[in-house]
Amino acid sequence: MRRSQLVVLAIFLLGTVSGCGDNTKPLSTIGDHVRADSQFSSLESALRDTDLLDTLDGPGPYTLFAFTNGEFEPSTLPSDQLTELVQYHIHEGAIPLEDLRRITAASTLEGTEIHVRNGLDGILLNDGSVVGTTPIVADNGVIHVIDRALSRTLFTETNRFESRPGISLEGFSRDGVLIEQEGFIHDLRVFVDIAQTDVSSLYLSLRHSDTGRQINLITNPRSSLSDINVTLADSAKFDIVTNAIRGDDPTEQAFPQTEYRAAEPLEYLLGEPVSGVWELTVFNFSNDPDAVPGVLRSWGLEVSTGPEMPAPALVLNPRRSVPKAFAHQFTEVAVAEARRVGGLEGELEFTANVGELVAEPVTLPEDEQVGALIFRVPEAAEVGEQVVTIAARSGDVSRIAYHDSSIVSPQADGIVLAAHVSLPELGAIDESGSDIWGWTDPQTGAEIALVGTSSNTAFVDISSPESPVVLGYLPTQTYSSTWRDIKVYNDHAFIVSEAEEHGLQVFDLTQLRTATENEVFAPTAHIDEFGSAHNIAINEDTGTAYVVGTDYEGCHGGMLVFDITTPTNPVSISCFSGGTTNGQAGGPSYPTDVYTHDVQCVTYNGPDVDYTGRELCFSADEQTIAVADFSDLANPAQIVRMTYDGVGYTHQGWLTEDHRYFIVNDEFDELTLGIKTRSYVWDLVNIDDPQLIGFIDNPSNAIGHNTYITDAIAYQANYSSGLRLVDVSDLESGVSPEIAFYDTNPNDDANCRAPDDCGDASFDGAWSSYPFFASGTIVVSDTLRGLFVLKQSSN
């Protein structure tokens, strides 16, 4: 326990006078500047009495927050409290003014943190000490002049609370720490020690059980290395989100540094009552059945508290979604989040700019904290590096955050942008984009894009491609989810999601004929025979729907079969999750508990006459590809199951129009093999014995996701490299050239190592496309940017 009786000081800035003293000796160290400047005489005395003046003559570097002369005299404090006070004004490391504007906390020699709040009225420290605009630069660091000494609430104390549960981490695991101490949080650090071979599947959050306040600490780190043994602190120099180490040795640590900034600022919890149960939740969502669960060895909190709340303040989340690139003709969105702490109340106003581009201001009521700042990026916007400035104000309190970005022209060849509709304009302010499909009204000829987001399905009339109209939204049945999938049959949309208890939504699309703009719809029908599902496929020839990747008990995530010939009354028929084929022995090669990730089901009309007219399903099943016969829907039968070298995660596939070839995407091979985007071409001339005959290799470092084929062109949504068009008219020869592309995700354009070596194998960007409109208009859904309406150019 540490008690610091730090009195509140009101010493006003008198100005920086660097030349008051003996000028015969060059001023080099922080200590030299303090001795030479008469406005620091009280500070000099305090530094000398605590033996810290010599420290500031050392190599450093250091940052000194220097208070000027006033009512404070060092002799008024006992020596131990004076030492703590002076140490609290020294940071080990140099923080230039530009960096001070960007950080939210700084560590001190005393051990606790200084809160740094850059606002519209300047930089404030803790409860309002003002930082001068002209720092003093020394050879061993920098001096920031402040208008009064830094103080914390009287009798502030710091305590450490620890738990050593040793619990196995399978699914959701929780452990609590009871704190009986009274008071309010002024500083917080969280430490955690987890032993796990692959940390990429971990998600950690901290919650106060009494108030319900919760923050995210660690969110699925982008590293497959081992162990998390770190302290999370706002003053840390490394970021838990972006600074994970990737490597080939799974025994190496994903986070080798001692301290990291958490996924959300710990500052969010300032002013919260400390007493009660603090609960750590660890969600391990590993899909590897052979993975050994990790162990939560220990965790805890180090909390500085006081009897009074800290000063009212705004906290901006620096890790909210700000585009790394603002692209010409895009409607770009910066999502800002600010929380009011220390008892702050009132409306919240967000403003933002990117260079000369200014976003539409957003004002939120007192109970809201997330806003979408929309930028219309004109073609004339100057290309180059930019700084995104986001400001929040509530009453007299403000906060500013800076983000590095750039303005770019989207990379494209043979495709032009007709229009772009951002996620907030699709009714998804703080959400992500997912699947997309299309519907053409048989009466009016209107072409409608059905755009999935994590919170809804949006219906957009793109009949005039340059002027799309958002007709309305169908909200998610239960919760938000990254995964939402849509297909259409007989003028009805069929929608599934991985959200818990979502089931099957059926929506009568003819309602859109009378819709105006931004209407909120209800489902026409809802089926709750299952809860979550990953995807849905429909054979429109037979009116049969196949719901895959479900949580339906006994189906192992396989295919649930529904008769939807009466669209508003789907009737379940059977479940299929693999099985032994005729003439084959059972065993691992032919499992009966297969999870199906995606499937295409057709009335077969291809070269293998043995199956002509049969209802066949071609599925991507994580580690395998399969063909099954559903001619008898109640008794489907496995035909063949195959795999390939280097399989990562078999994601999705689509047949060529003559049913001769099946082109398959693998979602992990680019990551595990270090290759550029690859699709696998299977020859189905003999369905009983498919042959892998080659690959389609795209020129970008991106993950392949969804492919659809029409008019001998494969339309491939390849995440970070956008939409790629490939000529598949001559697959037998092994030639499949890329003929056009449009990059919906310019965030990674700066990652080019060479003109033909660009992109990033990430899961951001183009999710899917719908290329089947008679007009030739192509619509693409993007995880970060919503809906793109595209046209092939004449050249």
mmCIF file of C-alpha atoms in Angstrom, residues 311-461:
data_model
loop_
_atom_site.group_PDB
_atom_site.id
_atom_site.type_symbol
_atom_site.label_atom_id
_atom_site.label_comp_id
_atom_site.label_asym_id
_atom_site.label_seq_id
_atom_site.Cartn_x
_atom_site.Cartn_y
_atom_site.Cartn_z
ATOM 1 C CA ALA A 311 -12.100 15.568 -12.627
ATOM 2 C CA PRO A 312 -14.832 15.225 -15.288
ATOM 3 C CA ALA A 313 -13.329 14.190 -18.606
ATOM 4 C CA LEU A 314 -14.013 12.706 -22.025
ATOM 5 C CA VAL A 315 -12.179 9.576 -23.133
ATOM 6 C CA LEU A 316 -11.829 8.965 -26.869
ATOM 7 C CA ASN A 317 -11.182 5.390 -27.919
ATOM 8 C CA PRO A 318 -8.019 5.640 -30.059
ATOM 9 C CA ARG A 319 -8.625 2.230 -31.604
ATOM 10 C CA ARG A 320 -11.991 2.946 -33.181
ATOM 11 C CA SER A 321 -12.377 2.393 -36.924
ATOM 12 C CA VAL A 322 -10.664 5.156 -38.881
ATOM 13 C CA PRO A 323 -9.796 4.248 -42.489
ATOM 14 C CA LYS A 324 -6.105 3.894 -43.155
ATOM 15 C CA ALA A 325 -6.850 5.341 -46.572
ATOM 16 C CA PHE A 326 -9.555 7.713 -47.815
ATOM 17 C CA ALA A 327 -10.289 6.851 -51.437
ATOM 18 C CA HIS A 328 -11.515 9.133 -54.202
ATOM 19 C CA GLN A 329 -15.298 8.915 -54.769
ATOM 20 C CA PHE A 330 -15.788 6.795 -51.653
ATOM 21 C CA THR A 331 -18.095 7.750 -48.808
ATOM 22 C CA GLU A 332 -15.640 7.129 -45.996
ATOM 23 C CA VAL A 333 -16.612 6.726 -42.356
ATOM 24 C CA ALA A 334 -14.652 7.333 -39.184
ATOM 25 C CA VAL A 335 -16.391 5.686 -36.236
ATOM 26 C CA ALA A 336 -15.772 7.692 -33.065
ATOM 27 C CA GLU A 337 -16.442 6.569 -29.522
ATOM 28 C CA ALA A 338 -16.177 8.765 -26.439
ATOM 29 C CA ARG A 339 -17.113 7.936 -22.871
ATOM 30 C CA ARG A 340 -17.857 10.466 -20.177
ATOM 31 C CA VAL A 341 -15.931 9.816 -16.933
ATOM 32 C CA GLY A 342 -15.636 11.556 -13.591
ATOM 33 C CA GLY A 343 -19.345 12.377 -13.463
ATOM 34 C CA LEU A 344 -19.427 14.263 -16.768
ATOM 35 C CA GLU A 345 -22.947 14.661 -18.197
ATOM 36 C CA GLY A 346 -24.556 16.244 -21.232
ATOM 37 C CA GLU A 347 -24.786 15.985 -25.025
ATOM 38 C CA LEU A 348 -21.753 14.869 -26.999
ATOM 39 C CA GLU A 349 -20.653 16.493 -30.240
ATOM 40 C CA PHE A 350 -18.161 14.920 -32.650
ATOM 41 C CA THR A 351 -16.326 16.817 -35.371
ATOM 42 C CA ALA A 352 -13.575 15.561 -37.668
ATOM 43 C CA ASN A 353 -11.419 16.501 -40.599
ATOM 44 C CA VAL A 354 -8.927 14.853 -42.928
ATOM 45 C CA GLY A 355 -6.736 17.667 -44.185
ATOM 46 C CA GLU A 356 -9.199 20.004 -45.886
ATOM 47 C CA LEU A 357 -12.010 17.426 -45.916
ATOM 48 C CA VAL A 358 -14.534 18.075 -43.156
ATOM 49 C CA ALA A 359 -17.031 15.482 -41.918
ATOM 50 C CA GLU A 360 -20.640 16.162 -41.166
ATOM 51 C CA PRO A 361 -20.811 16.954 -37.397
ATOM 52 C CA VAL A 362 -22.625 14.468 -35.175
ATOM 53 C CA THR A 363 -24.455 15.300 -31.948
ATOM 54 C CA LEU A 364 -25.412 12.476 -29.595
ATOM 55 C CA PRO A 365 -27.778 12.517 -26.606
ATOM 56 C CA GLU A 366 -26.456 11.820 -23.137
ATOM 57 C CA ASP A 367 -27.077 8.060 -23.275
ATOM 58 C CA GLU A 368 -25.103 7.488 -26.515
ATOM 59 C CA GLN A 369 -21.356 7.391 -27.093
ATOM 60 C CA VAL A 370 -20.685 6.143 -30.655
ATOM 61 C CA GLY A 371 -21.048 8.302 -33.746
ATOM 62 C CA ALA A 372 -20.313 7.903 -37.456
ATOM 63 C CA LEU A 373 -18.450 10.771 -39.086
ATOM 64 C CA ILE A 374 -19.039 10.678 -42.831
ATOM 65 C CA PHE A 375 -16.652 12.106 -45.424
ATOM 66 C CA ARG A 376 -17.489 12.538 -49.103
ATOM 67 C CA VAL A 377 -14.143 12.250 -50.837
ATOM 68 C CA PRO A 378 -14.129 14.156 -54.143
ATOM 69 C CA GLU A 379 -12.053 13.121 -57.122
ATOM 70 C CA ALA A 380 -10.112 16.361 -56.758
ATOM 71 C CA ALA A 381 -8.881 15.606 -53.228
ATOM 72 C CA GLU A 382 -5.092 15.778 -53.171
ATOM 73 C CA VAL A 383 -3.400 12.394 -52.924
ATOM 74 C CA GLY A 384 -0.935 11.904 -50.091
ATOM 75 C CA GLU A 385 -0.452 11.360 -46.381
ATOM 76 C CA GLN A 386 -2.964 13.017 -44.078
ATOM 77 C CA VAL A 387 -3.800 13.242 -40.387
ATOM 78 C CA VAL A 388 -7.362 12.452 -39.319
ATOM 79 C CA THR A 389 -8.412 14.692 -36.440
ATOM 80 C CA ILE A 390 -11.415 13.644 -34.364
ATOM 81 C CA ALA A 391 -12.683 16.006 -31.678
ATOM 82 C CA ALA A 392 -15.332 15.397 -29.043
ATOM 83 C CA ARG A 393 -16.943 18.015 -26.823
ATOM 84 C CA SER A 394 -19.409 17.805 -23.960
ATOM 85 C CA GLY A 395 -20.064 21.165 -22.336
ATOM 86 C CA ASP A 396 -16.710 22.754 -21.502
ATOM 87 C CA VAL A 397 -14.828 19.446 -21.690
ATOM 88 C CA SER A 398 -13.216 18.310 -24.943
ATOM 89 C CA ARG A 399 -10.813 15.727 -26.293
ATOM 90 C CA ILE A 400 -8.888 15.315 -29.555
ATOM 91 C CA ALA A 401 -7.459 12.165 -31.132
ATOM 92 C CA TYR A 402 -5.167 11.950 -34.144
ATOM 93 C CA HIS A 403 -4.860 9.109 -36.642
ATOM 94 C CA ASP A 404 -2.392 8.766 -39.501
ATOM 95 C CA SER A 405 -4.021 8.126 -42.858
ATOM 96 C CA SER A 406 -3.788 9.055 -46.517
ATOM 97 C CA ILE A 407 -5.881 10.036 -49.515
ATOM 98 C CA VAL A 408 -5.559 7.632 -52.454
ATOM 99 C CA SER A 409 -7.130 6.742 -55.765
ATOM 100 C CA PRO A 410 -8.582 3.216 -55.630
ATOM 101 C CA GLN A 411 -6.736 0.732 -57.794
ATOM 102 C CA ALA A 412 -8.874 -0.540 -60.663
ATOM 103 C CA ASP A 413 -8.653 -1.855 -64.200
ATOM 104 C CA GLY A 414 -11.611 -2.473 -66.483
ATOM 105 C CA ILE A 415 -14.197 -1.640 -63.790
ATOM 106 C CA VAL A 416 -15.539 1.758 -62.728
ATOM 107 C CA LEU A 417 -17.386 2.856 -59.630
ATOM 108 C CA ALA A 418 -20.974 3.915 -60.210
ATOM 109 C CA ALA A 419 -21.800 4.563 -56.534
ATOM 110 C CA HIS A 420 -20.761 3.743 -52.997
ATOM 111 C CA VAL A 421 -23.109 3.428 -49.996
ATOM 112 C CA SER A 422 -21.429 3.349 -46.591
ATOM 113 C CA LEU A 423 -22.414 1.116 -43.688
ATOM 114 C CA PRO A 424 -24.084 3.930 -41.677
ATOM 115 C CA GLU A 425 -26.178 4.747 -44.740
ATOM 116 C CA LEU A 426 -27.190 1.074 -44.767
ATOM 117 C CA GLY A 427 -28.490 1.451 -41.203
ATOM 118 C CA ALA A 428 -25.382 -0.107 -39.647
ATOM 119 C CA ILE A 429 -23.600 2.745 -37.837
ATOM 120 C CA ASP A 430 -21.194 0.701 -35.759
ATOM 121 C CA GLU A 431 -21.317 -2.601 -37.617
ATOM 122 C CA SER A 432 -19.572 -4.576 -40.362
ATOM 123 C CA GLY A 433 -20.600 -5.734 -43.812
ATOM 124 C CA SER A 434 -21.121 -9.371 -44.770
ATOM 125 C CA ASP A 435 -22.935 -11.209 -47.575
ATOM 126 C CA ILE A 436 -24.855 -9.811 -50.544
ATOM 127 C CA TRP A 437 -27.409 -11.076 -53.040
ATOM 128 C CA GLY A 438 -29.758 -9.552 -55.601
ATOM 129 C CA TRP A 439 -33.372 -9.568 -56.773
ATOM 130 C CA THR A 440 -34.945 -8.284 -59.953
ATOM 131 C CA ASP A 441 -38.607 -7.350 -59.595
ATOM 132 C CA PRO A 442 -40.426 -9.347 -62.306
ATOM 133 C CA GLN A 443 -43.129 -6.636 -62.581
ATOM 134 C CA THR A 444 -41.111 -3.406 -62.588
ATOM 135 C CA GLY A 445 -37.675 -4.633 -63.624
ATOM 136 C CA ALA A 446 -36.155 -2.848 -60.617
ATOM 137 C CA GLU A 447 -32.781 -4.258 -59.587
ATOM 138 C CA ILE A 448 -32.420 -4.514 -55.815
ATOM 139 C CA ALA A 449 -29.247 -5.274 -53.859
ATOM 140 C CA LEU A 450 -29.812 -7.234 -50.643
ATOM 141 C CA VAL A 451 -26.902 -6.229 -48.422
ATOM 142 C CA GLY A 452 -26.104 -8.100 -45.235
ATOM 143 C CA THR A 453 -24.540 -6.306 -42.280
ATOM 144 C CA SER A 454 -23.877 -7.550 -38.796
ATOM 145 C CA SER A 455 -27.098 -5.915 -37.563
ATOM 146 C CA ASN A 456 -29.535 -6.021 -40.492
ATOM 147 C CA THR A 457 -30.311 -6.717 -44.127
ATOM 148 C CA ALA A 458 -30.520 -3.540 -46.200
ATOM 149 C CA PHE A 459 -32.525 -3.278 -49.437
ATOM 150 C CA VAL A 460 -31.012 -0.888 -51.989
ATOM 151 C CA ASP A 461 -32.564 -0.015 -55.359
#
